[in-house]
């Protein structure tokens, strides 16, 4: 298991447990996220504090999950390490996804009611 | 007791001995009594590196404190050659180190011969980059070289049955004490993938780069020690590593073969240096190399800047980036990408910063050598950069539209894209549009850029165009390569010439001093004896050091006309054996140089030279009068032996084709007289040394251009009008030089007659032959010859790369030396 899910109010915190977010983990990520979204969840924080490397397949998975969210939903990144942040910046994906220094900041950004 | 550098008050024989001992003992884990010469070499190199490190840290501290503007020199090639000798000379510890090594029972000269010659370049362009780094550091300018850490340098050349055979140059197999790997400063470089156009969080246009692969660039630093240790700069070369952990891939996915293939593909990026002339369009790996290295460099340069400054608008005030030819041109869209995509600059501001930062040096007038890349390949490898280039072009053509009113074809000619069956990116156009300065490398070349190569751009932006005549470093090419002559010069006028080559003017009066001439000739003879010994060792050919050494050493190319040279040698040979007409002096003709592996004609020129050598050297009728030698595997180390031994330097390219040449400067600096055309820097050399001290022949660039324009040149007419040349061509087609291999040289006649003689050999042959006679007649009178040779040395001041670098610094980069 490379992922953990934890509910914090209306927001689901998704944690990557491996230092590499690549093909295998991204398949699992996509599958599990689809299940959560189907069950009605729409606000997510993706905790990347453990991730030191992320390939383009994993980013593609994150983007496709964001696309599948309802218009009121969002997925926000938290605790992004420097190498991953560099990749997000140089491919301009940081302009599409909101990034926060840590999980608490990301949770707060959803507001008290999670919106 | 062992010594560390910090304990040095001064570097003397005893302290160096102690330092070497320490490196043998603690660095290599051996006792001195068991150390091999290789161990001592390593210990000596590490000792020198340690001393240089102190100076390197001092330079870095100065850069930190003074926050000066810094130049970054981007080049696909750095032909640095061996480093030990040069480093010791520049640190000023050559003599005490030789003594220390001798005390330990070894010879420093022998140890220097153990060093690998890093051939990370093809020829002039790469060697120029190395000379420039030496001058930057010697003059105390903050400057860094950026390039690729090739696993295989330029191939090793072997000769088999007269033909060139290419062998891999595995220079990294040997421990390189000069290279410091810096994995902690690795950078991630995305490539391939596609652009998805969408909107950002605020609803603005946001092209995203998806499905890329990441390659890791790992820097390898090599110290560049300035003479006198004033500054120690760095040459930073990147190797490509796969981004994913190889072993993990194997265990996780179980797909071993795929994992291995990916690893090989990624590492291939920095695997091999492409030979010149083999690089045409369509080589995916080459484009990937060009992109990878500039992306690594720009990433590093911007990161360095941002450590001190938060405002990137100040970037051009603190950084100048020079593009050595078009190979690093992707740096322009890469900086644009960094500014716009990563730092949210507007296009206009980003463009201003970019154009104020870059300068571009052109190195060629051959239209076919100008880089072009198919757009589909760009789209595949650097999709985001292609988008940026399209936008650069769109805005540029808008700006240039005013000219298209009177000249509707103007936009097509200047566009960065060339329309055709396959649309192509014209790298030179991109480099010109994106730079504030465009320079040629010799006065004639810079003129021809403006009038023939890119006149439209000159019309648009005359202020961008300027000339920076190339130069060579006297530390490598005189002080190190020719220590006896260097010592004579220093004894006569002091050592100021080493960093101020104009000071050599002071030896001019010595041309009239019989004692000085005698010493000068003695040194030349010693250098010729040294080359004769190397020739004997490599080829088992005896050459007479008292014969005139006539040398052409450079990359083999049709425009450089080694073919003209060897045809004249055949003329010389036939004159003796058929007509009994000999030259006034015995001659030895030397050739050296590599041909690109895919360049058929160049490789067959080598075969012809070797076949002529076989015939001539085994013909008793010309024994003691004429010898022909092809020295295999020309490289910096061999050049250092060849150049000081030369009497007559062959610089005979078709006028209007050689951008500058730097070999011409190295030979003249070492007291050779030049036989040459009015091409490249030959023109400026002729002006400097005086018409009586050089042998100029042949059609001018203007005459050649005129004949090309009018289509008036008839090579067969020129051949028919020249009886000696006709005889030579008949001999080449006969079995005389190809016993057992009939017809193998039929291509020569075809090239000169049927194919129209593109490089005007027949047109120039008569005047070339006349000049050869003049030179040989003059050589009979050694005292007079010595006067001319001394004047050549004395007047070489303008051809120091220190002069060139000062001009770049003051006129293009706006750079000041560190205090």
GROMACS .gro file of N, CA, C and O in nm, chain A residues 20 22 24 53-57 59-60 63 67 82-84 86-87 89-99, chain B residues 188 190 199-201 205-214 243-245 248-249 252 299 337 340-342 344 384:
model
  224
   20UNK      N    1   0.891   0.775  -0.390
   20UNK     CA    2   0.881   0.790  -0.537
   20UNK      C    3   0.735   0.774  -0.578
   20UNK      O    4   0.672   0.673  -0.546
   22UNK      N    5   0.540   0.714  -0.882
   22UNK     CA    6   0.562   0.676  -1.021
   22UNK      C    7   0.447   0.585  -1.069
   22UNK      O    8   0.346   0.573  -1.003
   24UNK      N    9   0.345   0.271  -1.073
   24UNK     CA   10   0.268   0.177  -0.991
   24UNK      C   11   0.176   0.252  -0.893
   24UNK      O   12   0.056   0.228  -0.886
   53UNK      N   13   1.059   1.214  -0.553
   53UNK     CA   14   1.061   1.209  -0.700
   53UNK      C   15   0.922   1.177  -0.753
   53UNK      O   16   0.852   1.091  -0.700
   54UNK      N   17   0.884   1.248  -0.857
   54UNK     CA   18   0.752   1.228  -0.915
   54UNK      C   19   0.769   1.227  -1.066
   54UNK      O   20   0.830   1.319  -1.121
   55UNK      N   21   0.721   1.124  -1.131
   55UNK     CA   22   0.740   1.123  -1.277
   55UNK      C   23   0.618   1.184  -1.347
   55UNK      O   24   0.518   1.219  -1.284
   56UNK      N   25   0.628   1.193  -1.479
   56UNK     CA   26   0.522   1.264  -1.551
   56UNK      C   27   0.394   1.183  -1.551
   56UNK      O   28   0.284   1.238  -1.558
   57UNK      N   29   0.405   1.049  -1.538
   57UNK     CA   30   0.286   0.964  -1.529
   57UNK      C   31   0.206   0.997  -1.403
   57UNK      O   32   0.082   1.007  -1.405
   59UNK      N   33   0.213   1.280  -1.237
   59UNK     CA   34   0.153   1.413  -1.251
   59UNK      C   35   0.027   1.406  -1.338
   59UNK      O   36  -0.072   1.472  -1.311
   60UNK      N   37   0.039   1.325  -1.444
   60UNK     CA   38  -0.076   1.306  -1.532
   60UNK      C   39  -0.194   1.249  -1.454
   60UNK      O   40  -0.309   1.292  -1.473
   63UNK      N   41  -0.346   1.525  -1.248
   63UNK     CA   42  -0.425   1.617  -1.330
   63UNK      C   43  -0.557   1.555  -1.375
   63UNK      O   44  -0.660   1.622  -1.380
   67UNK      N   45  -0.934   1.693  -1.300
   67UNK     CA   46  -1.033   1.715  -1.405
   67UNK      C   47  -1.165   1.645  -1.374
   67UNK      O   48  -1.273   1.693  -1.411
   82UNK      N   49   1.146   2.019  -0.262
   82UNK     CA   50   1.208   2.102  -0.367
   82UNK      C   51   1.216   2.037  -0.505
   82UNK      O   52   1.180   2.098  -0.604
   83UNK      N   53   1.267   1.913  -0.514
   83UNK     CA   54   1.280   1.855  -0.649
   83UNK      C   55   1.145   1.845  -0.721
   83UNK      O   56   1.135   1.871  -0.840
   84UNK      N   57   1.041   1.809  -0.644
   84UNK     CA   58   0.908   1.795  -0.705
   84UNK      C   59   0.853   1.934  -0.742
   84UNK      O   60   0.796   1.954  -0.848
   86UNK      N   61   1.023   2.186  -0.825
   86UNK     CA   62   1.092   2.231  -0.947
   86UNK      C   63   1.023   2.176  -1.071
   86UNK      O   64   0.998   2.249  -1.167
   87UNK      N   65   0.991   2.048  -1.066
   87UNK     CA   66   0.925   1.987  -1.181
   87UNK      C   67   0.789   2.051  -1.205
   87UNK      O   68   0.752   2.080  -1.319
   89UNK      N   69   0.702   2.348  -1.131
   89UNK     CA   70   0.721   2.484  -1.179
   89UNK      C   71   0.761   2.483  -1.327
   89UNK      O   72   0.708   2.556  -1.408
   90UNK      N   73   0.856   2.398  -1.361
   90UNK     CA   74   0.907   2.409  -1.498
   90UNK      C   75   0.813   2.350  -1.601
   90UNK      O   76   0.831   2.372  -1.720
   91UNK      N   77   0.710   2.279  -1.557
   91UNK     CA   78   0.612   2.233  -1.655
   91UNK      C   79   0.481   2.313  -1.644
   91UNK      O   80   0.383   2.279  -1.708
   92UNK      N   81   0.484   2.417  -1.560
   92UNK     CA   82   0.372   2.511  -1.541
   92UNK      C   83   0.251   2.447  -1.475
   92UNK      O   84   0.140   2.502  -1.481
   93UNK      N   85   0.269   2.332  -1.416
   93UNK     CA   86   0.155   2.268  -1.351
   93UNK      C   87   0.125   2.339  -1.218
   93UNK      O   88   0.014   2.335  -1.167
   94UNK      N   89   0.226   2.409  -1.164
   94UNK     CA   90   0.202   2.483  -1.039
   94UNK      C   91   0.101   2.596  -1.058
   94UNK      O   92   0.050   2.650  -0.961
   95UNK      N   93   0.079   2.631  -1.184
   95UNK     CA   94  -0.018   2.740  -1.208
   95UNK      C   95  -0.162   2.687  -1.211
   95UNK      O   96  -0.257   2.762  -1.209
   96UNK      N   97  -0.174   2.557  -1.218
   96UNK     CA   98  -0.306   2.496  -1.224
   96UNK      C   99  -0.346   2.444  -1.086
   96UNK      O  100  -0.462   2.452  -1.046
   97UNK      N  101  -0.250   2.391  -1.016
   97UNK     CA  102  -0.279   2.333  -0.884
   97UNK      C  103  -0.235   2.429  -0.775
   97UNK      O  104  -0.131   2.494  -0.787
   98UNK      N  105  -0.312   2.435  -0.668
   98UNK     CA  106  -0.273   2.519  -0.554
   98UNK      C  107  -0.176   2.439  -0.467
   98UNK      O  108  -0.198   2.320  -0.441
   99UNK      N  109  -0.071   2.508  -0.423
   99UNK     CA  110   0.031   2.440  -0.344
   99UNK      C  111   0.048   2.511  -0.210
   99UNK      O  112   0.059   2.635  -0.206
  303UNK      N  113   1.744   1.862  -1.262
  303UNK     CA  114   1.648   1.779  -1.334
  303UNK      C  115   1.608   1.847  -1.464
  303UNK      O  116   1.568   1.964  -1.462
  305UNK      N  117   1.360   1.819  -1.795
  305UNK     CA  118   1.252   1.748  -1.864
  305UNK      C  119   1.274   1.752  -2.015
  305UNK      O  120   1.327   1.850  -2.068
  314UNK      N  121  -0.608   2.657  -1.903
  314UNK     CA  122  -0.611   2.780  -1.825
  314UNK      C  123  -0.557   2.755  -1.686
  314UNK      O  124  -0.569   2.644  -1.632
  315UNK      N  125  -0.496   2.858  -1.628
  315UNK     CA  126  -0.448   2.841  -1.490
  315UNK      C  127  -0.562   2.871  -1.392
  315UNK      O  128  -0.677   2.892  -1.433
  316UNK      N  129  -0.528   2.876  -1.264
  316UNK     CA  130  -0.631   2.895  -1.161
  316UNK      C  131  -0.705   3.028  -1.176
  316UNK      O  132  -0.814   3.044  -1.127
  320UNK      N  133  -0.432   3.193  -1.997
  320UNK     CA  134  -0.374   3.089  -2.085
  320UNK      C  135  -0.254   3.024  -2.016
  320UNK      O  136  -0.163   3.091  -1.967
  321UNK      N  137  -0.252   2.892  -2.013
  321UNK     CA  138  -0.144   2.823  -1.943
  321UNK      C  139  -0.108   2.692  -2.016
  321UNK      O  140  -0.172   2.589  -1.997
  322UNK      N  141  -0.006   2.698  -2.103
  322UNK     CA  142   0.035   2.574  -2.169
  322UNK      C  143   0.113   2.485  -2.071
  322UNK      O  144   0.213   2.529  -2.015
  323UNK      N  145   0.064   2.364  -2.051
  323UNK     CA  146   0.132   2.273  -1.958
  323UNK      C  147   0.210   2.168  -2.036
  323UNK      O  148   0.165   2.119  -2.138
  324UNK      N  149   0.325   2.135  -1.983
  324UNK     CA  150   0.414   2.038  -2.047
  324UNK      C  151   0.392   1.904  -1.977
  324UNK      O  152   0.429   1.889  -1.860
  325UNK      N  153   0.333   1.810  -2.048
  325UNK     CA  154   0.301   1.681  -1.983
  325UNK      C  155   0.374   1.565  -2.052
  325UNK      O  156   0.427   1.580  -2.162
  326UNK      N  157   0.375   1.455  -1.986
  326UNK     CA  158   0.432   1.329  -2.037
  326UNK      C  159   0.581   1.339  -2.071
  326UNK      O  160   0.631   1.268  -2.158
  327UNK      N  161   0.650   1.427  -2.001
  327UNK     CA  162   0.794   1.438  -2.024
  327UNK      C  163   0.868   1.324  -1.956
  327UNK      O  164   0.815   1.255  -1.869
  328UNK      N  165   0.993   1.312  -1.997
  328UNK     CA  166   1.085   1.225  -1.923
  328UNK      C  167   1.185   1.318  -1.857
  328UNK      O  168   1.219   1.421  -1.912
  329UNK      N  169   1.231   1.277  -1.741
  329UNK     CA  170   1.328   1.362  -1.673
  329UNK      C  171   1.467   1.299  -1.682
  329UNK      O  172   1.483   1.179  -1.661
  358UNK      N  173   1.676   0.934  -1.440
  358UNK     CA  174   1.614   0.996  -1.324
  358UNK      C  175   1.563   0.893  -1.225
  358UNK      O  176   1.552   0.918  -1.108
  359UNK      N  177   1.528   0.776  -1.275
  359UNK     CA  178   1.475   0.677  -1.183
  359UNK      C  179   1.588   0.587  -1.136
  359UNK      O  180   1.684   0.564  -1.207
  360UNK      N  181   1.574   0.540  -1.017
  360UNK     CA  182   1.679   0.454  -0.964
  360UNK      C  183   1.675   0.320  -1.037
  360UNK      O  184   1.577   0.247  -1.033
  363UNK      N  185   1.596  -0.006  -0.841
  363UNK     CA  186   1.457  -0.011  -0.793
  363UNK      C  187   1.362  -0.050  -0.905
  363UNK      O  188   1.269  -0.127  -0.885
  364UNK      N  189   1.388   0.002  -1.021
  364UNK     CA  190   1.304  -0.031  -1.136
  364UNK      C  191   1.305  -0.182  -1.159
  364UNK      O  192   1.201  -0.242  -1.182
  367UNK      N  193   1.108  -0.350  -0.874
  367UNK     CA  194   0.967  -0.314  -0.866
  367UNK      C  195   0.885  -0.369  -0.982
  367UNK      O  196   0.779  -0.424  -0.964
  414UNK      N  197   1.990   2.640  -1.589
  414UNK     CA  198   1.937   2.610  -1.458
  414UNK      C  199   2.036   2.651  -1.350
  414UNK      O  200   2.003   2.717  -1.252
  452UNK      N  201   1.183   3.046  -2.132
  452UNK     CA  202   1.093   2.954  -2.061
  452UNK      C  203   1.105   2.973  -1.909
  452UNK      O  204   1.006   2.980  -1.836
  455UNK      N  205   0.941   3.315  -1.819
  455UNK     CA  206   0.795   3.323  -1.834
  455UNK      C  207   0.723   3.214  -1.755
  455UNK      O  208   0.633   3.242  -1.676
  456UNK      N  209   0.767   3.089  -1.774
  456UNK     CA  210   0.692   2.978  -1.714
  456UNK      C  211   0.718   2.965  -1.564
  456UNK      O  212   0.630   2.931  -1.487
  457UNK      N  213   0.843   2.989  -1.525
  457UNK     CA  214   0.875   2.964  -1.385
  457UNK      C  215   0.875   3.091  -1.301
  457UNK      O  216   0.870   3.084  -1.179
  459UNK      N  217   0.700   3.398  -1.409
  459UNK     CA  218   0.584   3.485  -1.436
  459UNK      C  219   0.617   3.619  -1.501
  459UNK      O  220   0.547   3.718  -1.479
  499UNK      N  221   0.784   2.256  -2.563
  499UNK     CA  222   0.759   2.389  -2.506
  499UNK      C  223   0.852   2.492  -2.571
  499UNK      O  224   0.811   2.605  -2.599
   0.00000   0.00000   0.00000
